[in-house]
Amino acid sequence: MRLSYFPRPRISLLYIWPWFKAVPALKKTVAPTKKQEVDAFNPEESAAGEVQSGKPPPFRIGDVRAAIPSHCWVKDPLRSMSYVLRDAVVVALLALAATSLDSWTFWPLYWFAQGTMFWALFVLGHDCGHGSFSNSALLNNVVGHLLHSIILVPYHGWRISHRTHHQNHGNVDKDESWHPLSEKTYREMDSTSRKMRFTLPFPLFAFPVYLWRRSPGKEGSHFLPSSKLFRPGEQQDVVVSTVCWSAMAASLLCLSWANGPAPVLKLYGVPYLVFVMWLDLVTYLHHHGHRQKLPWYRGKEWSYLRGGLTTIDRDYGWINNIHHDIGTHVIHHLFPQIPHYNLVEATTAAKPVLGKYYREPERSAPLPFHLLGVLLRSLRVDHFVSDEGDVVYYQTDHQLHGGRRQKLK
């Protein structure tokens, strides 16, 4: 019997889809003193009983691992493939319904539903990249390429950079995705780039740009085997994924030439944008936006466990099952080998060990509209971290969204 982790509504028609289980002036910062680090996170302002977020935990990662039942680590390729089949059937049925009805009353619903299903396909390909889909590297790579290529993601290029993200989560200097900007990098950005990074809707469309150019302050591309992202032995894999991506892009261009761009845009283009918005929203909020300021680490203060404990679980309401419980993010980050269908149970088992270092997600309504408010608040206050210090917290550029504009000196 499936263990309940996130509360879910009892009855809804949505259970059939799919079935449920010149730039502003900034003050120059210096290395924070111990008092400043305490001021950056004031435990009196946090929820009662929460621990100071930068304090090392009293347990080891082996203690967390030991608390998780052994069967949670077992990968069932047939079960994994059943989720692929489920999502593929839903994607096909939605496309068939949209083309049959061809109604502007239905198109917006289709775009949201199909874009969400594209996101679900991405999560399954993400499991392939982690090796949690099955014990077969061949099966993982074949399924991963199919799932990611059809949504224009270069499988191996992304898989490798995502591995870097997991290996360095919470590390200011080495993390790969949605890591904080150092003040130096932030100050070097032009005004337009700053505003776009921290003003909706632009951050929700960052993923394609990240694939091509990575994040500010980092060089390389997910498509080029010569990129600094990849080791020499990984370059052939990157070539294969880039060829698969190019084949999908060429197929879309041929379909547009044969049938006109409008049908392709309605059936594929808009859902693709919805998928990108889901991806950016979810990945950003798994590392930002908690009511309690969370630390980022450098140097000797960083460890795999401390970095993983700064990730955040989220409740997505009805969407939890559709996108394969990706909201159970803390345990996923610590142990990415656990299949997605066991993450809920693994999280429940690990919580007694994690104690106050685990942050309970805010319960969602059927649709997670509350997360838009969390996103907006984070974009207003989480701008950069100090260039110095081994335990740092986000700081705010109060001039970014208003106030008198001054010239940086």
GROMACS .gro file of C-alpha atoms in nm:
model
  409
    1MET     CA    1   0.000   0.000   0.000
    2ARG     CA    2   0.136   0.343  -0.092
    3LEU     CA    3   0.232   0.548   0.207
    4SER     CA    4   0.083   0.895   0.215
    5TYR     CA    5   0.332   1.179   0.235
    6PHE     CA    6   0.168   1.481   0.080
    7PRO     CA    7  -0.205   1.512   0.161
    8ARG     CA    8  -0.417   1.469  -0.151
    9PRO     CA    9  -0.777   1.550  -0.231
   10ARG     CA   10  -1.018   1.260  -0.210
   11ILE     CA   11  -1.234   1.315  -0.515
   12SER     CA   12  -1.174   1.509  -0.835
   13LEU     CA   13  -1.248   1.483  -1.203
   14LEU     CA   14  -0.878   1.539  -1.258
   15TYR     CA   15  -0.810   1.193  -1.124
   16ILE     CA   16  -0.862   1.078  -1.480
   17TRP     CA   17  -0.559   1.281  -1.591
   18PRO     CA   18  -0.364   1.064  -1.552
   19TRP     CA   19  -0.491   0.819  -1.294
   20PHE     CA   20  -0.379   0.913  -0.948
   21LYS     CA   21  -0.191   0.772  -0.673
   22ALA     CA   22   2.373   5.165  -1.573
   23VAL     CA   23   2.287   4.975  -1.276
   24PRO     CA   24   2.161   5.034  -0.925
   25ALA     CA   25   2.416   5.119  -0.664
   26LEU     CA   26   2.519   4.843  -0.427
   27LYS     CA   27   2.705   4.869  -0.104
   28LYS     CA   28   3.039   4.693  -0.112
   29THR     CA   29   3.027   4.388   0.112
   30VAL     CA   30   3.310   4.239   0.310
   31ALA     CA   31   3.359   3.902   0.468
   32PRO     CA   32   3.082   3.865   0.727
   33THR     CA   33   3.169   3.858   1.090
   34LYS     CA   34   3.021   3.596   1.320
   35LYS     CA   35   2.770   3.853   1.437
   36GLN     CA   36   2.676   3.937   1.078
   37GLU     CA   37   2.626   3.569   1.000
   38VAL     CA   38   2.387   3.546   1.293
   39ASP     CA   39   2.211   3.862   1.177
   40ALA     CA   40   2.179   3.714   0.827
   41PHE     CA   41   1.977   3.438   0.982
   42ASN     CA   42   1.786   3.538   1.290
   43PRO     CA   43   1.642   3.228   1.456
   44GLU     CA   44   1.393   3.446   1.641
   45GLU     CA   45   1.235   3.531   1.306
   46SER     CA   46   1.197   3.167   1.203
   47ALA     CA   47   0.924   2.927   1.296
   48ALA     CA   48   0.935   2.810   1.656
   49GLY     CA   49   1.157   2.510   1.708
   50GLU     CA   50   1.356   2.536   1.384
   51VAL     CA   51   1.730   2.491   1.410
   52GLN     CA   52   1.981   2.748   1.294
   53SER     CA   53   2.022   2.655   0.931
   54GLY     CA   54   2.402   2.684   0.905
   55LYS     CA   55   2.475   2.460   1.202
   56PRO     CA   56   2.625   2.117   1.118
   57PRO     CA   57   2.375   1.836   1.181
   58PRO     CA   58   2.430   1.592   1.470
   59PHE     CA   59   2.389   1.293   1.238
   60ARG     CA   60   2.582   1.148   0.947
   61ILE     CA   61   2.456   1.064   0.601
   62GLY     CA   62   2.499   0.696   0.688
   63ASP     CA   63   2.243   0.741   0.965
   64VAL     CA   64   1.991   0.873   0.714
   65ARG     CA   65   2.069   0.591   0.472
   66ALA     CA   66   2.023   0.328   0.744
   67ALA     CA   67   1.677   0.459   0.828
   68ILE     CA   68   1.548   0.401   0.474
   69PRO     CA   69   1.402   0.051   0.416
   70SER     CA   70   1.613  -0.163   0.186
   71HIS     CA   71   1.331  -0.221  -0.061
   72CYS     CA   72   1.320   0.154  -0.133
   73TRP     CA   73   1.648   0.116  -0.319
   74VAL     CA   74   1.522  -0.158  -0.550
   75LYS     CA   75   1.477  -0.051  -0.913
   76ASP     CA   76   1.195  -0.219  -1.101
   77PRO     CA   77   1.238  -0.162  -1.477
   78LEU     CA   78   0.890  -0.295  -1.555
   79ARG     CA   79   0.734  -0.052  -1.311
   80SER     CA   80   0.948   0.229  -1.447
   81MET     CA   81   0.842   0.146  -1.803
   82SER     CA   82   0.478   0.140  -1.693
   83TYR     CA   83   0.509   0.507  -1.601
   84VAL     CA   84   0.659   0.581  -1.941
   85LEU     CA   85   0.368   0.401  -2.106
   86ARG     CA   86   0.117   0.581  -1.887
   87ASP     CA   87   0.254   0.923  -1.971
   88ALA     CA   88   0.295   0.845  -2.341
   89VAL     CA   89  -0.068   0.733  -2.364
   90VAL     CA   90  -0.188   1.051  -2.193
   91VAL     CA   91   0.025   1.267  -2.424
   92ALA     CA   92  -0.116   1.090  -2.731
   93LEU     CA   93  -0.476   1.113  -2.610
   94LEU     CA   94  -0.442   1.483  -2.533
   95ALA     CA   95  -0.298   1.552  -2.879
   96LEU     CA   96  -0.574   1.346  -3.041
   97ALA     CA   97  -0.842   1.532  -2.847
   98ALA     CA   98  -0.693   1.870  -2.937
   99THR     CA   99  -0.676   1.795  -3.310
  100SER     CA  100  -1.025   1.645  -3.311
  101LEU     CA  101  -1.193   1.929  -3.124
  102ASP     CA  102  -0.977   2.213  -3.262
  103SER     CA  103  -1.164   2.451  -3.035
  104TRP     CA  104  -1.029   2.765  -2.874
  105THR     CA  105  -1.226   2.666  -2.570
  106PHE     CA  106  -1.016   2.351  -2.539
  107TRP     CA  107  -0.676   2.475  -2.656
  108PRO     CA  108  -0.579   2.656  -2.329
  109LEU     CA  109  -0.668   2.346  -2.126
  110TYR     CA  110  -0.470   2.133  -2.369
  111TRP     CA  111  -0.165   2.360  -2.345
  112PHE     CA  112  -0.157   2.342  -1.966
  113ALA     CA  113  -0.226   1.967  -1.955
  114GLN     CA  114   0.016   1.872  -2.232
  115GLY     CA  115   0.288   2.103  -2.101
  116THR     CA  116   0.251   1.938  -1.762
  117MET     CA  117   0.281   1.596  -1.925
  118PHE     CA  118   0.597   1.708  -2.108
  119TRP     CA  119   0.731   1.796  -1.764
  120ALA     CA  120   0.634   1.449  -1.641
  121LEU     CA  121   0.825   1.294  -1.931
  122PHE     CA  122   1.125   1.504  -1.838
  123VAL     CA  123   1.116   1.372  -1.481
  124LEU     CA  124   1.121   1.012  -1.606
  125GLY     CA  125   1.417   1.095  -1.830
  126HIS     CA  126   1.575   1.261  -1.528
  127ASP     CA  127   1.545   0.927  -1.346
  128CYS     CA  128   1.720   0.760  -1.638
  129GLY     CA  129   2.002   1.010  -1.603
  130HIS     CA  130   2.044   0.924  -1.236
  131GLY     CA  131   2.032   0.550  -1.302
  132SER     CA  132   1.728   0.516  -1.076
  133PHE     CA  133   1.512   0.407  -1.369
  134SER     CA  134   1.677   0.064  -1.389
  135ASN     CA  135   2.007  -0.113  -1.332
  136SER     CA  136   2.066  -0.130  -1.707
  137ALA     CA  137   2.275   0.157  -1.841
  138LEU     CA  138   2.160   0.068  -2.194
  139LEU     CA  139   1.791   0.085  -2.103
  140ASN     CA  140   1.844   0.408  -1.910
  141ASN     CA  141   2.023   0.573  -2.202
  142VAL     CA  142   1.776   0.457  -2.468
  143VAL     CA  143   1.468   0.562  -2.273
  144GLY     CA  144   1.638   0.880  -2.153
  145HIS     CA  145   1.723   0.982  -2.509
  146LEU     CA  146   1.371   0.913  -2.632
  147LEU     CA  147   1.202   1.103  -2.350
  148HIS     CA  148   1.435   1.400  -2.347
  149SER     CA  149   1.488   1.438  -2.720
  150ILE     CA  150   1.115   1.469  -2.791
  151ILE     CA  151   1.101   1.766  -2.552
  152LEU     CA  152   1.422   1.920  -2.691
  153VAL     CA  153   1.657   1.836  -2.405
  154PRO     CA  154   2.006   1.701  -2.491
  155TYR     CA  155   2.001   1.394  -2.268
  156HIS     CA  156   2.369   1.329  -2.198
  157GLY     CA  157   2.464   1.697  -2.191
  158TRP     CA  158   2.197   1.768  -1.933
  159ARG     CA  159   2.261   1.441  -1.744
  160ILE     CA  160   2.626   1.528  -1.691
  161SER     CA  161   2.564   1.885  -1.578
  162HIS     CA  162   2.287   1.763  -1.348
  163ARG     CA  163   2.530   1.514  -1.196
  164THR     CA  164   2.757   1.809  -1.123
  165HIS     CA  165   2.465   1.985  -0.955
  166HIS     CA  166   2.397   1.689  -0.727
  167GLN     CA  167   2.761   1.637  -0.640
  168ASN     CA  168   2.799   2.004  -0.540
  169HIS     CA  169   2.453   2.103  -0.417
  170GLY     CA  170   2.465   2.401  -0.184
  171ASN     CA  171   2.819   2.497  -0.291
  172VAL     CA  172   2.835   2.859  -0.406
  173ASP     CA  173   3.138   2.807  -0.629
  174LYS     CA  174   3.072   2.461  -0.773
  175ASP     CA  175   2.694   2.412  -0.791
  176GLU     CA  176   2.556   2.403  -1.143
  177SER     CA  177   2.189   2.505  -1.148
  178TRP     CA  178   2.017   2.799  -0.978
  179HIS     CA  179   2.322   2.860  -0.762
  180PRO     CA  180   2.348   3.211  -0.615
  181LEU     CA  181   2.543   3.480  -0.792
  182SER     CA  182   2.842   3.617  -0.607
  183GLU     CA  183   2.829   3.990  -0.552
  184LYS     CA  184   3.115   4.039  -0.799
  185THR     CA  185   2.928   3.853  -1.074
  186TYR     CA  186   2.606   4.033  -0.988
  187ARG     CA  187   2.774   4.374  -1.007
  188GLU     CA  188   2.928   4.287  -1.345
  189MET     CA  189   2.587   4.209  -1.498
  190ASP     CA  190   2.420   4.487  -1.693
  191SER     CA  191   2.096   4.634  -1.566
  192THR     CA  192   1.880   4.454  -1.821
  193SER     CA  193   2.027   4.113  -1.735
  194ARG     CA  194   1.965   4.170  -1.365
  195LYS     CA  195   1.607   4.275  -1.415
  196MET     CA  196   1.535   3.982  -1.643
  197ARG     CA  197   1.688   3.731  -1.399
  198PHE     CA  198   1.474   3.852  -1.109
  199THR     CA  199   1.153   3.968  -1.279
  200LEU     CA  200   0.871   3.741  -1.393
  201PRO     CA  201   0.810   3.589  -1.640
  202PHE     CA  202   1.173   3.581  -1.759
  203PRO     CA  203   1.314   3.337  -1.497
  204LEU     CA  204   1.047   3.087  -1.599
  205PHE     CA  205   1.194   3.069  -1.949
  206ALA     CA  206   1.558   3.035  -1.842
  207PHE     CA  207   1.608   2.666  -1.916
  208PRO     CA  208   1.668   2.683  -2.295
  209VAL     CA  209   1.914   2.968  -2.241
  210TYR     CA  210   2.088   2.765  -1.970
  211LEU     CA  211   2.123   2.470  -2.209
  212TRP     CA  212   2.293   2.690  -2.466
  213ARG     CA  213   2.501   2.921  -2.244
  214ARG     CA  214   2.488   2.791  -1.882
  215SER     CA  215   2.447   3.035  -1.594
  216PRO     CA  216   2.604   3.381  -1.547
  217GLY     CA  217   2.966   3.345  -1.450
  218LYS     CA  218   3.002   3.001  -1.611
  219GLU     CA  219   3.111   2.909  -1.963
  220GLY     CA  220   3.013   2.626  -2.194
  221SER     CA  221   2.714   2.469  -2.366
  222HIS     CA  222   2.524   2.144  -2.317
  223PHE     CA  223   2.546   2.085  -2.692
  224LEU     CA  224   2.920   2.117  -2.749
  225PRO     CA  225   3.147   1.822  -2.663
  226SER     CA  226   3.436   2.066  -2.616
  227SER     CA  227   3.251   2.244  -2.334
  228LYS     CA  228   3.416   2.270  -1.992
  229LEU     CA  229   3.114   2.085  -1.858
  230PHE     CA  230   3.242   1.754  -1.992
  231ARG     CA  231   3.537   1.524  -1.941
  232PRO     CA  232   3.723   1.392  -2.249
  233GLY     CA  233   3.562   1.049  -2.210
  234GLU     CA  234   3.213   1.201  -2.216
  235GLN     CA  235   3.243   1.391  -2.542
  236GLN     CA  236   3.110   1.107  -2.759
  237ASP     CA  237   2.798   1.084  -2.543
  238VAL     CA  238   2.741   1.457  -2.588
  239VAL     CA  239   2.770   1.420  -2.966
  240VAL     CA  240   2.503   1.147  -2.966
  241SER     CA  241   2.263   1.358  -2.761
  242THR     CA  242   2.320   1.666  -2.974
  243VAL     CA  243   2.246   1.461  -3.288
  244CYS     CA  244   1.923   1.331  -3.130
  245TRP     CA  245   1.821   1.684  -3.030
  246SER     CA  246   1.897   1.809  -3.380
  247ALA     CA  247   1.688   1.530  -3.534
  248MET     CA  248   1.388   1.632  -3.322
  249ALA     CA  249   1.434   1.999  -3.407
  250ALA     CA  250   1.460   1.911  -3.778
  251SER     CA  251   1.142   1.702  -3.753
  252LEU     CA  252   0.953   1.997  -3.608
  253LEU     CA  253   1.080   2.221  -3.888
  254CYS     CA  254   0.971   1.968  -4.151
  255LEU     CA  255   0.626   1.941  -3.994
  256SER     CA  256   0.598   2.318  -3.992
  257TRP     CA  257   0.697   2.333  -4.358
  258ALA     CA  258   0.450   2.058  -4.454
  259ASN     CA  259   0.151   2.163  -4.241
  260GLY     CA  260   0.223   2.526  -4.162
  261PRO     CA  261   0.370   2.664  -3.838
  262ALA     CA  262   0.036   2.723  -3.663
  263PRO     CA  263  -0.058   2.355  -3.601
  264VAL     CA  264   0.292   2.276  -3.477
  265LEU     CA  265   0.288   2.580  -3.253
  266LYS     CA  266  -0.050   2.487  -3.104
  267LEU     CA  267   0.020   2.117  -3.063
  268TYR     CA  268   0.384   2.135  -2.958
  269GLY     CA  269   0.523   2.487  -2.922
  270VAL     CA  270   0.296   2.622  -2.649
  271PRO     CA  271   0.306   2.299  -2.442
  272TYR     CA  272   0.685   2.311  -2.470
  273LEU     CA  273   0.683   2.659  -2.315
  274VAL     CA  274   0.455   2.537  -2.036
  275PHE     CA  275   0.697   2.251  -1.974
  276VAL     CA  276   0.988   2.496  -1.951
  277MET     CA  277   0.791   2.704  -1.701
  278TRP     CA  278   0.724   2.397  -1.486
  279LEU     CA  279   1.089   2.297  -1.497
  280ASP     CA  280   1.217   2.640  -1.397
  281LEU     CA  281   0.953   2.687  -1.127
  282VAL     CA  282   1.013   2.349  -0.964
  283THR     CA  283   1.392   2.348  -0.983
  284TYR     CA  284   1.418   2.705  -0.853
  285LEU     CA  285   1.184   2.652  -0.558
  286HIS     CA  286   1.360   2.333  -0.451
  287HIS     CA  287   1.659   2.552  -0.367
  288HIS     CA  288   1.505   2.891  -0.287
  289GLY     CA  289   1.217   3.062  -0.117
  290HIS     CA  290   1.195   2.902   0.226
  291ARG     CA  291   1.065   3.132   0.498
  292GLN     CA  292   1.384   3.056   0.691
  293LYS     CA  293   1.703   3.189   0.533
  294LEU     CA  294   1.909   2.893   0.420
  295PRO     CA  295   2.288   2.890   0.394
  296TRP     CA  296   2.516   2.838   0.098
  297TYR     CA  297   2.863   2.704   0.161
  298ARG     CA  298   3.220   2.734   0.044
  299GLY     CA  299   3.546   2.561   0.123
  300LYS     CA  300   3.577   2.349   0.434
  301GLU     CA  301   3.226   2.438   0.556
  302TRP     CA  302   3.065   2.257   0.263
  303SER     CA  303   2.987   1.888   0.277
  304TYR     CA  304   2.761   1.668   0.069
  305LEU     CA  305   2.522   1.626   0.362
  306ARG     CA  306   2.509   1.992   0.462
  307GLY     CA  307   2.455   2.097   0.102
  308GLY     CA  308   2.177   1.843   0.053
  309LEU     CA  309   1.998   1.959   0.367
  310THR     CA  310   1.954   2.305   0.218
  311THR     CA  311   1.721   2.166  -0.050
  312ILE     CA  312   1.348   2.203   0.007
  313ASP     CA  313   1.054   1.967  -0.033
  314ARG     CA  314   0.742   2.113  -0.196
  315ASP     CA  315   0.381   2.001  -0.213
  316TYR     CA  316   0.219   2.037  -0.555
  317GLY     CA  317  -0.130   1.910  -0.473
  318TRP     CA  318  -0.280   1.712  -0.758
  319ILE     CA  319   0.043   1.751  -0.954
  320ASN     CA  320   0.245   1.538  -0.709
  321ASN     CA  321   0.156   1.213  -0.874
  322ILE     CA  322   0.155   1.350  -1.227
  323HIS     CA  323   0.516   1.463  -1.206
  324HIS     CA  324   0.626   1.154  -1.018
  325ASP     CA  325   0.669   1.295  -0.666
  326ILE     CA  326   0.962   1.515  -0.763
  327GLY     CA  327   0.858   1.737  -0.471
  328THR     CA  328   1.027   1.488  -0.234
  329HIS     CA  329   1.350   1.664  -0.311
  330VAL     CA  330   1.563   1.638   0.003
  331ILE     CA  331   1.593   1.259  -0.002
  332HIS     CA  332   1.625   1.265  -0.381
  333HIS     CA  333   1.923   1.499  -0.353
  334LEU     CA  334   2.093   1.294  -0.086
  335PHE     CA  335   2.021   0.959  -0.254
  336PRO     CA  336   1.944   1.009  -0.626
  337GLN     CA  337   1.963   0.632  -0.683
  338ILE     CA  338   1.622   0.581  -0.515
  339PRO     CA  339   1.344   0.537  -0.775
  340HIS     CA  340   1.084   0.811  -0.775
  341TYR     CA  341   0.806   0.574  -0.673
  342ASN     CA  342   0.985   0.502  -0.346
  343LEU     CA  343   1.077   0.859  -0.253
  344VAL     CA  344   0.764   0.923  -0.048
  345GLU     CA  345   0.821   0.617   0.169
  346ALA     CA  346   1.193   0.688   0.196
  347THR     CA  347   1.124   1.045   0.308
  348THR     CA  348   0.878   0.928   0.571
  349ALA     CA  349   1.135   0.682   0.705
  350ALA     CA  350   1.417   0.937   0.711
  351LYS     CA  351   1.228   1.219   0.883
  352PRO     CA  352   1.288   1.094   1.240
  353VAL     CA  353   1.663   1.105   1.175
  354LEU     CA  354   1.655   1.440   0.998
  355GLY     CA  355   1.448   1.591   1.279
  356LYS     CA  356   1.436   1.969   1.265
  357TYR     CA  357   1.677   1.970   0.974
  358TYR     CA  358   1.386   1.856   0.760
  359ARG     CA  359   1.147   2.137   0.669
  360GLU     CA  360   0.787   2.028   0.624
  361PRO     CA  361   0.643   2.160   0.297
  362GLU     CA  362   0.347   2.393   0.307
  363ARG     CA  363   0.033   2.199   0.223
  364SER     CA  364  -0.095   2.280  -0.124
  365ALA     CA  365  -0.443   2.335  -0.256
  366PRO     CA  366  -0.539   2.105  -0.546
  367LEU     CA  367  -0.326   2.325  -0.772
  368PRO     CA  368  -0.010   2.480  -0.623
  369PHE     CA  369  -0.090   2.847  -0.681
  370HIS     CA  370   0.065   2.931  -0.343
  371LEU     CA  371   0.407   2.863  -0.492
  372LEU     CA  372   0.374   3.164  -0.721
  373GLY     CA  373   0.374   3.386  -0.413
  374VAL     CA  374   0.679   3.203  -0.279
  375LEU     CA  375   0.854   3.254  -0.613
  376LEU     CA  376   0.771   3.626  -0.626
  377ARG     CA  377   0.899   3.684  -0.274
  378SER     CA  378   1.223   3.499  -0.341
  379LEU     CA  379   1.288   3.694  -0.661
  380ARG     CA  380   1.244   4.016  -0.462
  381VAL     CA  381   1.495   3.932  -0.190
  382ASP     CA  382   1.734   3.654  -0.304
  383HIS     CA  383   1.978   3.835  -0.532
  384PHE     CA  384   2.342   3.759  -0.447
  385VAL     CA  385   2.577   3.635  -0.178
  386SER     CA  386   2.897   3.783  -0.043
  387ASP     CA  387   3.220   3.717  -0.232
  388GLU     CA  388   3.382   3.607   0.092
  389GLY     CA  389   3.292   3.377   0.376
  390ASP     CA  390   3.240   3.001   0.392
  391VAL     CA  391   2.880   3.024   0.519
  392VAL     CA  392   2.683   3.289   0.333
  393TYR     CA  393   2.320   3.387   0.291
  394TYR     CA  394   2.133   3.566   0.019
  395GLN     CA  395   2.141   3.944   0.026
  396THR     CA  396   1.900   4.188  -0.134
  397ASP     CA  397   1.965   4.465  -0.383
  398HIS     CA  398   1.699   4.710  -0.268
  399GLN     CA  399   1.760   4.927  -0.574
  400LEU     CA  400   1.677   4.652  -0.825
  401HIS     CA  401   1.302   4.693  -0.846
  402GLY     CA  402   1.278   5.060  -0.755
  403GLY     CA  403   1.443   5.341  -0.575
  404ARG     CA  404   1.691   5.600  -0.691
  405ARG     CA  405   1.928   5.482  -0.960
  406GLN     CA  406   2.293   5.560  -0.899
  407LYS     CA  407   2.604   5.489  -1.095
  408LEU     CA  408   2.823   5.208  -0.965
  409LYS     CA  409   3.172   5.321  -0.875
   0.00000   0.00000   0.00000
